[in-house]
mmCIF file of C-alpha atoms in Angstrom:
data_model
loop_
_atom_site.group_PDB
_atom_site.id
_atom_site.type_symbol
_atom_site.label_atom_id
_atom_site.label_comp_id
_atom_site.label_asym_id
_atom_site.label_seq_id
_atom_site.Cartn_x
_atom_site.Cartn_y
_atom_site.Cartn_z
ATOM 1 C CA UNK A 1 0.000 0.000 0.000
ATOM 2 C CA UNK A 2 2.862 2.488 0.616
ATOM 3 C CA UNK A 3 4.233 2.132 -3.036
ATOM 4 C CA UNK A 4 0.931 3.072 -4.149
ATOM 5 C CA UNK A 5 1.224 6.291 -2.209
ATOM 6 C CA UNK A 6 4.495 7.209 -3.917
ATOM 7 C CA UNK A 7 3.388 6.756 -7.104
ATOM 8 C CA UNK A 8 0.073 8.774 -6.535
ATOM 9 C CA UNK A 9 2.700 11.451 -5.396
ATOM 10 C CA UNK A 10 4.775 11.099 -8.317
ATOM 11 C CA UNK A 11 1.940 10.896 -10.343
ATOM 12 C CA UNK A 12 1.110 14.847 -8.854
ATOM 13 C CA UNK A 13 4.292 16.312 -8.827
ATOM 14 C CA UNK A 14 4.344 15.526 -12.267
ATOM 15 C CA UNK A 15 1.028 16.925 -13.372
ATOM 16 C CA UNK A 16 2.139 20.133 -11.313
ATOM 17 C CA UNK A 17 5.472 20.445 -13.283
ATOM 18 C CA UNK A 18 3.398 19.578 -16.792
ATOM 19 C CA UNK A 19 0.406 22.261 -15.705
ATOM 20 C CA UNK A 20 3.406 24.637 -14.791
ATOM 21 C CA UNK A 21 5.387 24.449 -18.150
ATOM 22 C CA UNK A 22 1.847 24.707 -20.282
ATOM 23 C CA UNK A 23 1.376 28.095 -18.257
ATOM 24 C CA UNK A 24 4.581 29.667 -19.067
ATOM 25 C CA UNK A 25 4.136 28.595 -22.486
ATOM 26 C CA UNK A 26 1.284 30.741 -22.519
ATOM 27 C CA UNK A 27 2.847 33.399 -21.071
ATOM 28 C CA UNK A 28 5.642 34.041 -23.283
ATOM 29 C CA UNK A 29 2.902 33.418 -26.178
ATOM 30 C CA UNK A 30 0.689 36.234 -25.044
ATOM 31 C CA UNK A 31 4.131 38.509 -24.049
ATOM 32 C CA UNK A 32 5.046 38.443 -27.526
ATOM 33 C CA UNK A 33 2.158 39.830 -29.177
ATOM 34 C CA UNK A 34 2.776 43.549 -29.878
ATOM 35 C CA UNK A 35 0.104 46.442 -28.781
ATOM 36 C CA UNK A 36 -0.623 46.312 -33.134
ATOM 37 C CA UNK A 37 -0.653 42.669 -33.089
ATOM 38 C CA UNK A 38 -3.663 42.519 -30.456
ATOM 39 C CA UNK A 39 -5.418 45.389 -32.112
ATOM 40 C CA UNK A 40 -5.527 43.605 -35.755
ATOM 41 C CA UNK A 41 -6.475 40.737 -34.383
ATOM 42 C CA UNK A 42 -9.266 42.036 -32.393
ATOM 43 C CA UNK A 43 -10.796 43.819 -35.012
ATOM 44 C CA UNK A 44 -10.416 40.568 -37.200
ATOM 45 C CA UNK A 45 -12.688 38.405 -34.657
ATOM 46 C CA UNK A 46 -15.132 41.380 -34.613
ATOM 47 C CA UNK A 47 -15.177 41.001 -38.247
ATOM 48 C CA UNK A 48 -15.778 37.704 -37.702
ATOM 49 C CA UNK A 49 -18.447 37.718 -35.504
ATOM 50 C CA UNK A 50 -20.090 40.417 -37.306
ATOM 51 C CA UNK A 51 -20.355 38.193 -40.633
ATOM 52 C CA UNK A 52 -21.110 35.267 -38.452
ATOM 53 C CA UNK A 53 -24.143 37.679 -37.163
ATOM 54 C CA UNK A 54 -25.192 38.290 -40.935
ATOM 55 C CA UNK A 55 -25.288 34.633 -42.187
#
């Protein structure tokens, strides 16, 4: 029974770590994105969503 506890801890230290890097993947993703960059794109989903409306 106590090996089973060790690998449920394992098992959460490594979703942690996993959950961890997919955040600061994010991060730098969204850091990158100039002040121009976020405008374009959104006035491209409110284009979207405006011929989305239409159809």
């Amino acid at each position: 029974m106590r090996n089973v506890w060790k690998w449920i801890g394992l098992a959460g230290v490594v979703g942690v770590t996993a959950g961890g890097v997919l955040v600061a993947r994010d991060q730098r993703r969204r850091a990158a994105y100039t002040p121009n960059d976020i405008r374009a794109r959104l006035h491209q989903r409110l284009a979207d969503a405006e011929r989305t409306e239409r159809d």
